[in-house]
Coordinates of C-alpha atoms in Angstrom, one line a residue:
M1 CA 33.6 -2.0 46.5
K2 CA 30.4 -0.1 45.7
R3 CA 31.5 0.5 42.2
T4 CA 32.3 -3.2 41.7
V5 CA 28.8 -4.2 42.9
I6 CA 27.1 -1.7 40.5
Q7 CA 29.2 -3.0 37.6
S8 CA 28.2 -6.6 38.5
I9 CA 24.5 -5.6 38.6
L10 CA 24.8 -3.9 35.2
L11 CA 26.5 -7.0 33.7
L12 CA 23.7 -9.2 35.0
L13 CA 20.9 -7.0 33.7
P14 CA 20.9 -8.4 30.2
F15 CA 20.2 -11.8 31.6
V16 CA 17.5 -10.9 34.0
G17 CA 14.4 -12.8 33.1
S18 CA 16.3 -15.2 30.9
A19 CA 14.8 -18.1 32.9
Q20 CA 11.4 -17.2 31.2
F21 CA 12.8 -18.8 28.1
K22 CA 12.8 -22.3 29.7
S23 CA 9.2 -21.9 30.9
I24 CA 7.8 -21.4 27.5
S25 CA 5.6 -24.3 26.3
A26 CA 4.0 -24.8 22.9
E27 CA 1.3 -27.1 24.1
N28 CA -1.4 -24.4 24.0
W29 CA 0.0 -22.4 21.1
A30 CA -3.3 -22.0 19.4
S31 CA -4.8 -20.1 22.4
S32 CA -1.9 -17.5 22.7
P33 CA -3.0 -13.8 22.2
G34 CA -0.6 -13.4 19.2
V35 CA -2.0 -16.4 17.3
I36 CA -5.6 -15.5 18.0
G37 CA -5.0 -11.9 17.1
T38 CA -3.3 -12.9 13.8
L39 CA -6.3 -15.2 12.9
I40 CA -8.7 -12.3 13.5
L41 CA -6.6 -10.0 11.3
I42 CA -6.7 -12.5 8.5
L43 CA -10.5 -12.7 8.8
I44 CA -10.7 -8.9 8.6
V45 CA -8.8 -9.0 5.3
A46 CA -11.1 -11.8 4.0
L47 CA -14.1 -9.7 5.1
V48 CA -12.9 -6.7 3.1
A49 CA -12.5 -8.8 0.0
V50 CA -16.1 -10.1 0.5
I51 CA -17.4 -6.5 0.8
I52 CA -15.6 -5.3 -2.3
M53 CA -16.7 -8.3 -4.3
S54 CA -20.3 -7.9 -3.1
A55 CA -20.3 -4.2 -4.2
K56 CA -18.9 -5.2 -7.6
I57 CA -21.5 -7.9 -8.1
S58 CA -24.2 -5.6 -7.0
A59 CA -23.0 -3.0 -9.6
Y60 CA -22.9 -5.7 -12.3
A61 CA -26.4 -6.8 -11.4
E62 CA -27.6 -3.2 -11.7
S63 CA -25.9 -2.8 -15.1
L64 CA -27.7 -6.0 -16.2
R65 CA -31.1 -4.6 -15.0
A66 CA -30.3 -1.4 -17.0
R67 CA -29.6 -3.4 -20.1
Q68 CA -32.8 -5.3 -19.7
L69 CA -34.7 -2.0 -19.3
L70 CA -33.1 -0.6 -22.4
K71 CA -34.0 -3.8 -24.3
R72 CA -37.7 -3.5 -23.1
N73 CA -37.7 0.1 -24.2
K74 CA -36.4 -0.8 -27.6
A75 CA -39.0 -3.5 -27.9
F76 CA -41.7 -1.0 -27.0
D77 CA -40.4 1.4 -29.7
D78 CA -40.6 -1.4 -32.2
E79 CA -44.1 -2.1 -31.1
I80 CA -45.2 1.5 -31.5
I81 CA -43.9 1.5 -35.1
N82 CA -46.4 -1.3 -35.9
L83 CA -49.4 0.6 -34.3
D84 CA -52.2 2.4 -36.1
D85 CA -52.3 6.2 -36.1
D86 CA -55.3 6.3 -33.7
E87 CA -53.5 4.0 -31.2
I88 CA -50.4 6.1 -31.3
D89 CA -52.4 9.3 -30.8
N90 CA -54.1 7.8 -27.7
I91 CA -50.7 6.9 -26.2
L92 CA -49.3 10.3 -26.9
E93 CA -52.3 12.1 -25.3
K94 CA -51.9 10.1 -22.1
R95 CA -48.1 10.9 -22.1
K96 CA -48.8 14.6 -22.6
A97 CA -51.3 14.6 -19.7
A98 CA -48.7 13.0 -17.5
L99 CA -46.0 15.5 -18.4
K100 CA -48.3 18.4 -17.6
Y101 CA -49.0 17.2 -14.1
Q102 CA -47.7 19.7 -11.5
L103 CA -47.9 20.0 -7.8
S104 CA -50.3 22.7 -6.6
E105 CA -47.7 23.6 -3.9
K106 CA -50.4 23.3 -1.3
E107 CA -50.2 19.5 -0.8
L108 CA -48.3 19.9 2.5
S109 CA -49.6 23.3 3.6
G110 CA -52.7 24.8 5.0
E111 CA -54.7 24.0 8.1
G112 CA -55.7 20.5 7.1
E113 CA -53.8 17.3 7.7
A114 CA -50.8 16.8 5.4
V115 CA -51.4 14.0 2.9
D116 CA -48.9 12.9 0.3
E117 CA -51.3 11.1 -2.1
K118 CA -48.7 10.8 -4.9
G119 CA -45.9 9.5 -2.6
L120 CA -43.5 12.3 -3.6
V121 CA -42.0 13.1 -0.3
Y122 CA -38.8 11.3 0.5
K123 CA -38.0 12.8 3.9
A124 CA -39.7 15.3 6.2
T125 CA -38.2 17.3 9.0
N126 CA -39.3 19.9 11.5
H127 CA -35.8 21.2 12.1
P128 CA -35.6 25.0 11.6
K129 CA -32.2 24.8 9.9
N130 CA -33.1 22.1 7.4
E131 CA -30.3 21.3 5.1
I132 CA -30.8 20.3 1.5
L133 CA -30.0 16.7 1.1
F134 CA -28.1 15.7 -2.1
A135 CA -26.0 12.8 -3.3
D136 CA -22.2 13.3 -3.5
K137 CA -21.0 13.8 -7.0
V138 CA -17.4 13.0 -7.8
S139 CA -15.9 13.4 -11.3
H140 CA -12.6 11.9 -12.0
E141 CA -12.7 12.3 -15.8
F142 CA -10.8 15.5 -16.4
K143 CA -7.3 16.3 -17.5
L144 CA -5.0 18.3 -15.2
E145 CA -2.8 21.1 -16.5
V146 CA 0.7 19.8 -15.7
S147 CA 3.9 21.2 -17.2
P148 CA 5.5 19.0 -19.8
E149 CA 8.7 18.9 -17.7
L150 CA 7.0 17.7 -14.5
K151 CA 4.9 15.2 -16.5
R152 CA 8.1 13.8 -18.1
I153 CA 9.8 13.4 -14.7
V154 CA 6.8 11.6 -13.2
F155 CA 6.5 9.3 -16.3
N156 CA 10.2 8.5 -16.2
Y157 CA 10.2 7.6 -12.5
V158 CA 7.0 5.5 -12.7
G159 CA 8.0 3.9 -16.0
A160 CA 11.3 2.8 -14.5
S161 CA 9.6 1.5 -11.4
V162 CA 7.3 -0.6 -13.6
F163 CA 10.3 -2.1 -15.3
W164 CA 11.9 -3.0 -12.0
L165 CA 8.6 -4.4 -10.7
I166 CA 8.5 -6.9 -13.6
F167 CA 12.1 -7.8 -13.3
G168 CA 12.2 -8.1 -9.6
T169 CA 9.0 -10.1 -9.3
F170 CA 10.0 -12.4 -12.2
I171 CA 13.1 -13.2 -10.1
G172 CA 10.8 -13.8 -7.1
L173 CA 8.6 -16.1 -9.1
Y174 CA 11.6 -18.1 -10.4
L175 CA 12.9 -18.5 -6.8
S176 CA 9.5 -19.8 -5.7
L177 CA 9.8 -22.5 -8.4
K178 CA 13.3 -23.3 -7.3
L179 CA 12.0 -24.1 -3.8
V180 CA 9.9 -26.8 -5.3
Y181 CA 12.3 -27.8 -8.1
P182 CA 15.8 -27.2 -6.7
E183 CA 17.4 -28.9 -9.8
L184 CA 15.8 -26.2 -12.1
D185 CA 19.3 -24.9 -13.0
S186 CA 22.9 -25.4 -12.1
Q187 CA 24.4 -22.0 -12.9
S188 CA 26.2 -20.2 -10.0
W189 CA 24.8 -16.8 -10.9
L190 CA 21.3 -18.2 -10.7
A191 CA 21.8 -19.8 -7.3
F192 CA 19.0 -19.1 -4.7
G193 CA 21.5 -17.3 -2.4
R194 CA 22.5 -14.9 -5.1
L195 CA 19.0 -14.3 -6.7
R196 CA 17.1 -13.8 -3.4
P197 CA 18.8 -10.5 -2.6
V198 CA 18.4 -9.5 -6.3
H199 CA 14.6 -9.9 -5.8
T200 CA 14.4 -8.1 -2.5
N201 CA 16.7 -5.2 -3.4
T202 CA 15.1 -4.7 -6.8
V203 CA 11.5 -4.5 -5.6
F204 CA 12.6 -2.3 -2.6
W205 CA 15.0 0.2 -4.2
G206 CA 13.8 -0.2 -7.8
W207 CA 10.0 -0.6 -7.9
A208 CA 8.7 0.9 -4.7
S209 CA 11.3 3.6 -4.2
L210 CA 11.2 5.0 -7.7
A211 CA 7.4 4.8 -7.8
M212 CA 7.2 6.7 -4.4
I213 CA 9.7 9.4 -5.5
G214 CA 8.0 9.8 -8.9
L215 CA 4.6 10.2 -7.3
A216 CA 6.0 12.6 -4.8
Q217 CA 7.4 14.9 -7.5
F218 CA 3.8 15.8 -8.3
V219 CA 2.7 16.1 -4.7
I220 CA 5.5 18.4 -3.6
A221 CA 5.0 20.7 -6.6
R222 CA 1.2 20.6 -6.3
T223 CA 0.9 21.3 -2.6
S224 CA 3.6 24.1 -2.9
H225 CA 1.7 25.7 -5.7
R226 CA 4.8 26.0 -7.8
E227 CA 7.0 24.0 -10.2
L228 CA 9.8 21.8 -8.9
Y229 CA 12.8 23.8 -7.7
S230 CA 15.0 22.0 -10.3
N231 CA 13.8 19.5 -13.0
K232 CA 17.5 18.8 -13.8
L233 CA 18.2 17.7 -10.2
A234 CA 15.1 15.4 -10.4
M235 CA 16.7 13.6 -13.4
V236 CA 20.1 13.5 -11.8
A237 CA 18.6 11.6 -8.9
F238 CA 16.8 9.4 -11.3
W239 CA 20.0 8.3 -13.0
L240 CA 21.9 7.8 -9.8
I241 CA 19.2 5.5 -8.3
N242 CA 18.9 3.4 -11.5
S243 CA 22.7 3.2 -11.9
S244 CA 22.8 1.8 -8.3
L245 CA 20.2 -0.9 -9.2
V246 CA 21.9 -2.0 -12.4
I247 CA 25.4 -2.2 -10.9
G248 CA 24.2 -3.6 -7.6
N249 CA 22.3 -6.5 -9.3
L250 CA 25.2 -7.4 -11.5
C251 CA 27.4 -7.5 -8.4
L252 CA 25.0 -9.7 -6.5
M253 CA 24.6 -12.2 -9.4
S254 CA 28.4 -12.3 -9.6
G255 CA 28.8 -13.1 -5.9
I256 CA 29.9 -9.6 -4.8
N257 CA 27.9 -8.5 -1.8
N258 CA 27.9 -6.9 1.6
G259 CA 27.6 -10.2 3.5
G260 CA 24.6 -11.3 5.5
G261 CA 23.0 -7.9 6.1
E262 CA 19.4 -8.2 4.8
Y263 CA 18.3 -5.4 2.5
R264 CA 21.9 -4.0 2.5
E265 CA 23.5 -6.6 0.3
Y266 CA 24.7 -4.0 -2.2
I267 CA 28.3 -3.1 -1.4
W268 CA 28.8 0.5 -0.1
P269 CA 30.1 2.1 -3.3
V270 CA 27.0 0.9 -5.1
F271 CA 24.5 1.9 -2.5
G272 CA 26.4 5.2 -2.2
L273 CA 24.9 6.0 -5.6
F274 CA 21.4 5.4 -4.2
L275 CA 22.2 7.5 -1.1
A276 CA 23.4 10.3 -3.4
G277 CA 20.1 10.1 -5.3
L278 CA 18.2 10.5 -2.0
I279 CA 20.2 13.5 -0.9
V280 CA 19.7 15.2 -4.3
T281 CA 16.0 14.4 -4.1
F282 CA 15.7 15.8 -0.5
Y283 CA 17.4 19.0 -1.5
N284 CA 15.2 19.4 -4.5
F285 CA 12.0 18.7 -2.5
Y286 CA 13.1 20.9 0.4
M287 CA 13.9 23.9 -1.8
T288 CA 10.5 23.4 -3.5
V289 CA 8.7 23.5 -0.2
A290 CA 10.9 26.4 1.1
H291 CA 9.9 28.5 -1.9
R292 CA 6.2 27.5 -1.8
K293 CA 3.6 30.1 -2.7
I294 CA 1.4 29.4 0.3
S295 CA 2.0 29.7 4.0
E296 CA 1.1 26.2 5.1
I297 CA 3.2 23.1 4.7
Y298 CA 0.8 20.3 3.9
I299 CA 1.0 17.1 6.0
S300 CA 2.1 15.0 3.0
N301 CA 5.3 17.0 2.8
W302 CA 6.1 16.3 6.5
Y303 CA 6.1 12.6 5.9
I304 CA 8.0 12.8 2.6
L305 CA 10.8 15.0 3.8
A306 CA 11.0 13.1 7.1
A307 CA 11.3 9.8 5.2
L308 CA 14.2 11.2 3.1
I309 CA 16.0 12.5 6.2
W310 CA 15.6 9.3 8.2
T311 CA 16.7 7.1 5.3
T312 CA 19.8 9.2 4.8
I313 CA 20.7 8.7 8.4
L314 CA 19.7 5.1 8.3
V315 CA 21.9 4.2 5.3
S316 CA 24.8 6.0 6.9
I317 CA 24.5 4.1 10.1
G318 CA 23.9 0.8 8.3
Y319 CA 27.0 1.0 6.2
L320 CA 29.5 2.6 8.6
P321 CA 31.7 -0.2 9.9
F322 CA 33.0 1.4 13.1
Y323 CA 30.6 -0.3 15.6
Q324 CA 29.5 -3.4 13.7
N325 CA 31.6 -6.1 15.4
G326 CA 30.0 -9.1 17.0
L327 CA 26.6 -8.4 18.5
G328 CA 26.9 -4.7 17.4
E329 CA 26.3 -5.9 13.9
T330 CA 23.2 -7.8 15.0
V331 CA 21.8 -4.6 16.7
I332 CA 22.5 -2.5 13.6
Q333 CA 20.9 -5.1 11.3
G334 CA 17.7 -5.1 13.3
Y335 CA 17.7 -1.3 13.3
Y336 CA 18.4 -1.1 9.6
M337 CA 16.1 -3.8 8.5
H338 CA 13.0 -2.5 10.3
Q339 CA 13.8 1.2 9.9
G340 CA 14.1 0.6 6.1
V341 CA 10.6 -0.6 6.0
G342 CA 9.1 1.7 8.6
M343 CA 10.9 5.0 8.1
W344 CA 11.4 4.8 4.4
F345 CA 8.6 2.9 2.7
M346 CA 5.9 3.3 5.3
T347 CA 6.5 6.9 6.2
F348 CA 6.9 8.0 2.5
T349 CA 3.8 6.1 1.4
L350 CA 1.8 7.6 4.1
G351 CA 2.8 11.0 2.8
L352 CA 1.5 10.0 -0.6
I353 CA -1.8 8.7 0.6
Y354 CA -2.4 11.9 2.6
Y355 CA -2.6 13.6 -0.8
Y356 CA -3.9 11.1 -3.2
L357 CA -6.7 9.7 -1.1
P358 CA -8.4 13.0 -0.4
S359 CA -7.9 14.0 -4.0
S360 CA -9.5 10.8 -5.3
V361 CA -12.6 11.2 -3.2
N362 CA -12.8 14.9 -3.9
K363 CA -12.8 16.0 -0.2
P364 CA -10.2 17.2 2.3
I365 CA -8.4 14.9 4.8
Y366 CA -10.7 14.1 7.7
S367 CA -8.4 15.4 10.5
Y368 CA -5.2 17.3 10.3
S369 CA -4.7 16.7 14.0
L370 CA -4.8 12.9 13.6
G371 CA -2.3 13.2 10.9
V372 CA 0.1 15.1 13.1
L373 CA -0.5 12.7 16.0
A374 CA 0.3 9.7 13.7
F375 CA 3.4 11.5 12.4
W376 CA 5.1 12.2 15.7
T377 CA 4.1 8.8 17.3
Q378 CA 5.5 7.1 14.2
M379 CA 8.8 9.0 14.7
L380 CA 8.8 8.0 18.3
F381 CA 7.9 4.3 18.4
Y382 CA 9.3 3.0 15.1
T383 CA 12.9 3.9 16.0
M384 CA 13.1 1.3 18.8
I385 CA 11.4 -1.8 17.5
G386 CA 14.0 -3.4 15.3
T387 CA 15.4 -5.7 18.0
H388 CA 12.0 -7.6 18.2
H389 CA 13.5 -9.6 15.3
F390 CA 16.0 -11.0 17.8
I391 CA 14.0 -12.2 20.7
F392 CA 15.8 -14.9 22.7
S393 CA 19.1 -13.9 20.9
P394 CA 22.3 -13.1 22.9
L395 CA 21.2 -9.4 22.8
P396 CA 20.5 -7.8 26.2
W397 CA 17.1 -8.9 27.5
W398 CA 16.2 -5.3 28.4
L399 CA 16.8 -4.2 24.8
Q400 CA 14.4 -7.0 23.6
T401 CA 11.8 -5.9 26.1
V402 CA 12.0 -2.3 24.9
A403 CA 11.5 -3.4 21.4
I404 CA 8.4 -5.4 22.4
V405 CA 6.9 -2.4 24.4
F406 CA 7.6 0.0 21.5
S407 CA 6.0 -2.5 19.1
M408 CA 2.8 -2.3 21.2
G409 CA 3.1 1.5 21.0
M410 CA 2.9 1.3 17.2
F411 CA -0.9 0.8 17.7
I412 CA -1.2 4.5 18.3
P413 CA 0.1 5.9 15.0
V414 CA -1.4 3.0 13.0
T415 CA -4.9 3.4 14.5
A416 CA -4.7 7.2 14.2
G417 CA -3.7 7.0 10.5
T418 CA -6.2 4.2 9.7
T419 CA -9.1 6.1 11.3
N420 CA -8.1 9.3 9.5
F421 CA -8.1 7.5 6.1
L422 CA -11.3 5.6 6.6
M423 CA -13.1 8.7 7.9
T424 CA -11.9 10.6 4.8
M425 CA -13.5 7.9 2.7
R426 CA -16.7 8.1 4.5
G427 CA -19.6 8.9 2.2
S428 CA -17.6 7.8 -0.9
W429 CA -18.1 4.1 -0.7
S430 CA -20.3 4.1 -3.8
Q431 CA -17.1 4.7 -5.8
I432 CA -16.2 1.0 -5.1
T433 CA -18.9 0.1 -7.6
R434 CA -17.7 2.6 -10.2
S435 CA -13.9 2.6 -10.0
Y436 CA -11.0 0.5 -8.8
I437 CA -9.0 3.4 -7.4
L438 CA -10.9 3.3 -4.1
P439 CA -10.6 -0.5 -3.7
F440 CA -6.8 -0.2 -4.2
F441 CA -6.6 2.4 -1.5
L442 CA -9.0 0.6 0.8
V443 CA -7.0 -2.7 0.7
G444 CA -3.8 -0.7 1.3
I445 CA -5.3 1.0 4.3
I446 CA -6.8 -2.2 5.8
F447 CA -3.4 -3.9 5.3
Y448 CA -1.8 -0.9 7.0
W449 CA -3.7 -1.7 10.1
V450 CA -3.8 -5.5 9.8
G451 CA -0.1 -5.9 8.8
S452 CA 1.2 -3.5 11.4
A453 CA -1.0 -5.0 14.2
Q454 CA 0.1 -8.5 13.1
G455 CA 3.8 -7.3 13.4
S456 CA 3.1 -6.1 16.9
F457 CA 1.5 -9.5 17.8
Q458 CA 4.5 -11.2 16.3
A459 CA 6.8 -9.3 18.6
F460 CA 5.4 -11.1 21.7
R461 CA 7.9 -13.6 23.1
F462 CA 5.8 -16.7 22.5
T463 CA 4.8 -15.9 18.9
N464 CA 8.3 -15.0 18.2
Y465 CA 9.5 -18.2 19.7
V466 CA 7.2 -20.2 17.3
W467 CA 7.4 -18.1 14.1
H468 CA 10.8 -16.5 13.9
F469 CA 13.2 -17.8 11.3
T470 CA 10.3 -19.6 9.6
D471 CA 8.4 -18.9 6.4
F472 CA 5.9 -16.9 8.5
N473 CA 8.3 -13.9 8.3
V474 CA 8.2 -14.1 4.5
A475 CA 4.4 -14.0 4.7
H476 CA 4.4 -11.0 7.1
S477 CA 6.9 -9.0 4.9
H478 CA 4.6 -9.5 1.9
M479 CA 1.5 -8.6 3.9
T480 CA 3.2 -5.2 4.7
M481 CA 5.4 -4.4 1.7
Y482 CA 3.0 -5.8 -0.9
G483 CA -0.4 -5.3 0.8
I484 CA 0.3 -1.8 2.0
I485 CA 2.9 -0.2 -0.2
C486 CA 2.1 -1.8 -3.5
F487 CA -1.7 -1.4 -3.4
I488 CA -1.4 2.3 -2.3
L489 CA 1.2 3.0 -5.0
W490 CA -1.1 1.3 -7.6
G491 CA -4.1 3.3 -6.5
A492 CA -2.1 6.6 -6.7
I493 CA -0.7 5.7 -10.2
Y494 CA -4.2 4.8 -11.5
F495 CA -5.5 8.1 -10.1
I496 CA -2.8 10.6 -11.3
I497 CA -1.5 9.3 -14.6
P498 CA -4.9 9.5 -16.4
K499 CA -5.3 13.0 -15.0
M500 CA -2.0 13.9 -16.8
T501 CA -2.6 12.1 -20.1
G502 CA -6.4 12.2 -20.4
V503 CA -6.5 8.5 -21.0
Q504 CA -8.1 5.9 -18.7
P505 CA -7.3 2.2 -18.8
K506 CA -10.3 -0.1 -19.1
Q507 CA -11.8 -0.9 -15.8
T508 CA -12.0 -4.6 -16.8
W509 CA -8.2 -4.7 -17.0
V510 CA -7.7 -2.6 -13.8
G511 CA -10.1 -5.0 -12.1
A512 CA -8.1 -8.0 -13.3
H513 CA -5.0 -6.4 -11.9
F514 CA -6.7 -5.8 -8.6
W515 CA -8.2 -9.2 -8.1
L516 CA -5.2 -11.3 -9.3
A517 CA -2.9 -9.3 -7.0
F518 CA -5.2 -9.5 -4.0
V519 CA -6.1 -13.2 -4.4
G520 CA -2.5 -14.1 -5.1
L521 CA -1.3 -12.2 -2.0
F522 CA -4.0 -13.9 0.1
I523 CA -3.0 -17.4 -1.1
Y524 CA 0.7 -16.5 -0.7
M525 CA 0.5 -15.2 2.9
T526 CA -2.0 -17.8 4.3
A527 CA 0.0 -20.7 2.8
L528 CA 3.3 -19.4 4.3
M529 CA 1.7 -18.5 7.6
T530 CA 0.3 -22.0 8.0
G531 CA 3.4 -23.7 6.9
G532 CA 5.6 -21.4 8.9
T533 CA 3.6 -22.2 12.1
L534 CA 3.9 -26.0 11.5
K535 CA 7.7 -25.6 10.8
G536 CA 8.2 -23.6 14.1
L537 CA 6.2 -26.2 16.1
S538 CA 8.3 -29.0 14.4
W539 CA 11.5 -27.3 15.6
I540 CA 10.1 -26.9 19.1
E541 CA 9.3 -30.6 19.3
G542 CA 12.9 -31.3 18.4
N543 CA 12.2 -33.1 15.1
P544 CA 15.0 -33.4 12.5
F545 CA 15.4 -30.2 10.4
I546 CA 14.9 -32.0 7.2
Q547 CA 11.4 -33.0 8.4
S548 CA 10.4 -29.3 8.6
V549 CA 11.7 -28.8 5.0
E550 CA 9.7 -31.8 3.7
L551 CA 6.5 -30.5 5.4
M552 CA 6.9 -27.2 3.7
K553 CA 6.8 -28.6 0.1
E554 CA 3.0 -28.3 -0.4
Y555 CA 2.9 -24.8 1.1
W556 CA 5.7 -23.8 -1.2
I557 CA 3.6 -25.0 -4.1
W558 CA 0.8 -22.7 -3.0
R559 CA 3.4 -20.0 -2.5
A560 CA 4.3 -20.5 -6.2
V561 CA 0.6 -20.4 -7.2
G562 CA 0.0 -17.1 -5.3
G563 CA 3.2 -15.7 -6.8
T564 CA 2.1 -16.6 -10.3
L565 CA -1.2 -14.8 -9.8
M566 CA 0.7 -11.7 -8.5
F567 CA 3.1 -11.7 -11.4
T568 CA 0.3 -12.0 -13.9
A569 CA -1.3 -9.0 -12.2
H570 CA 2.0 -7.1 -12.7
C571 CA 2.0 -7.9 -16.4
I572 CA -1.5 -6.5 -16.7
F573 CA -0.4 -3.4 -14.8
V574 CA 2.4 -2.9 -17.4
Y575 CA -0.2 -3.0 -20.1
N576 CA -2.5 -0.6 -18.3
F577 CA 0.4 1.8 -17.7
Y578 CA 1.2 1.6 -21.4
V579 CA -2.4 2.4 -22.3
M580 CA -2.4 5.4 -19.9
V581 CA 0.8 7.0 -21.3
R582 CA 0.7 6.0 -25.0
A583 CA -2.8 5.3 -26.2
K584 CA -4.6 8.0 -28.1
R585 CA -8.2 7.3 -26.9
P586 CA -9.2 10.5 -24.9
I587 CA -11.6 10.3 -22.0
T588 CA -14.8 12.4 -22.0
D589 CA -14.6 15.7 -20.2
K590 CA -17.9 15.5 -18.5
E591 CA -17.3 18.5 -16.3
P592 CA -14.7 21.3 -16.0
E593 CA -11.8 20.7 -13.6
K594 CA -12.7 20.5 -10.0
V595 CA -9.7 20.2 -7.7
I596 CA -9.6 20.5 -4.0
V597 CA -6.5 22.4 -2.8
T598 CA -5.4 20.2 0.0
A599 CA -2.6 22.4 1.2

């Protein structure tokens, strides 16, 4: 009898609190914490854009002033040419007297009152341990000594990723147009349902994954103070991953797929090639770190190796069919979908920025301890939040609650990481006016906090009730995958490739890439967030489904506008990459190589 009662209680647990679903009202939706928090986060992104734009405008104004000064000096030189010899001698005598002026070195000493008649003192202090004040000097214009083999590997990976970026985002742009003009084509292999997974899988496993692994080849070798364990294994992984993408996309366009599992539409033999590439990469990286020439293992390698381990486990779980029947498939889908973003892309990219950000500002990471805290809390909280995609689904209520709680826990690693990165950048903000490397990193870091925080807000039951299954989710995924991953990868590529080749792309073209991508993303996500909210409210009000489709048309147009700007930015990026790896114009070596060993 006792056992029967316990079993009955356990069976009822998933439905405890289900009555809360009926009490939800959308009347005051605009005042809910999740909505207010999301609006604040969007304003933060806009504020960052204003700050960067202000810095660039200020720098441009300064350059104009410098040009005007140069013009006045030239006019003065021309005027001198027309002067008589006596007048020129008079000017030169005055100039000679000015150059001979020296301090007597007694201006601020003696028993009398200190007087600075010439206004030469900038700052005075009585502190006995006075430190010399000086402006930070950062030089990026030098060429690193990198072995030809490692350089070839990095170029192959990044070059392939650039190709997949153009291909994948062209498909995405075409799909955005099909939303507005559904009669654009009538070919089965160009159907929205077939091309959509081609777009997502290509930018996931092609562009972002290959770029991450390519950049990591340099990080692993550099922080281990040795060459890669095996250059041959690096290229074996390269061909395995690219083969998976080519075969997988052909299968998807032919209607051969893995069913409705988002981001795992490739059938298992195809994605098995990708998994084999990850395993080979992990072995190569692990052996490189194991045979390192220094005692420490740098924090970047923690993240990179952990991402490879987690993703190997994740793919195995996501493709094994033993427990994926009924609701089990839904649980696995939530786990796979969110872990794919968090434990592969996010964890791996964090490993990259822990190396490339300190290197770009020529200083060590602010806090190793914050990095370790962010690492272990990321490992803890991210593993349990996938079910927040299925709030109010038939899944157990307690499982949904756990996902919400762990989503709130993600504020710990995100805040720790963001603080670490921003504090590392402290004192280097002047670089925003001189280079676009720091703006790329800055936007990626801000989106890291904003996008992750917005995801936690979206996990609330009410906001999930309004936004889920709407276009708002598409906006959120681009806020994270594009705003975080892409901007950080671009910043790292623009930093390291010129160091290997000695060729810098023109800042005008890098700036065009940055602003088109940023503005395009902002238009894209705000349009879909607004439209998605209205669509969700329309569903709650019980309006016909077709009405929610019709109201989205103008927002889909803006989505296409934003996507067009983003794709244009990618085309410029292709040109900049070509300039960096092929052009013959060398940069000026202003100073000898100065590299901070971050391991």
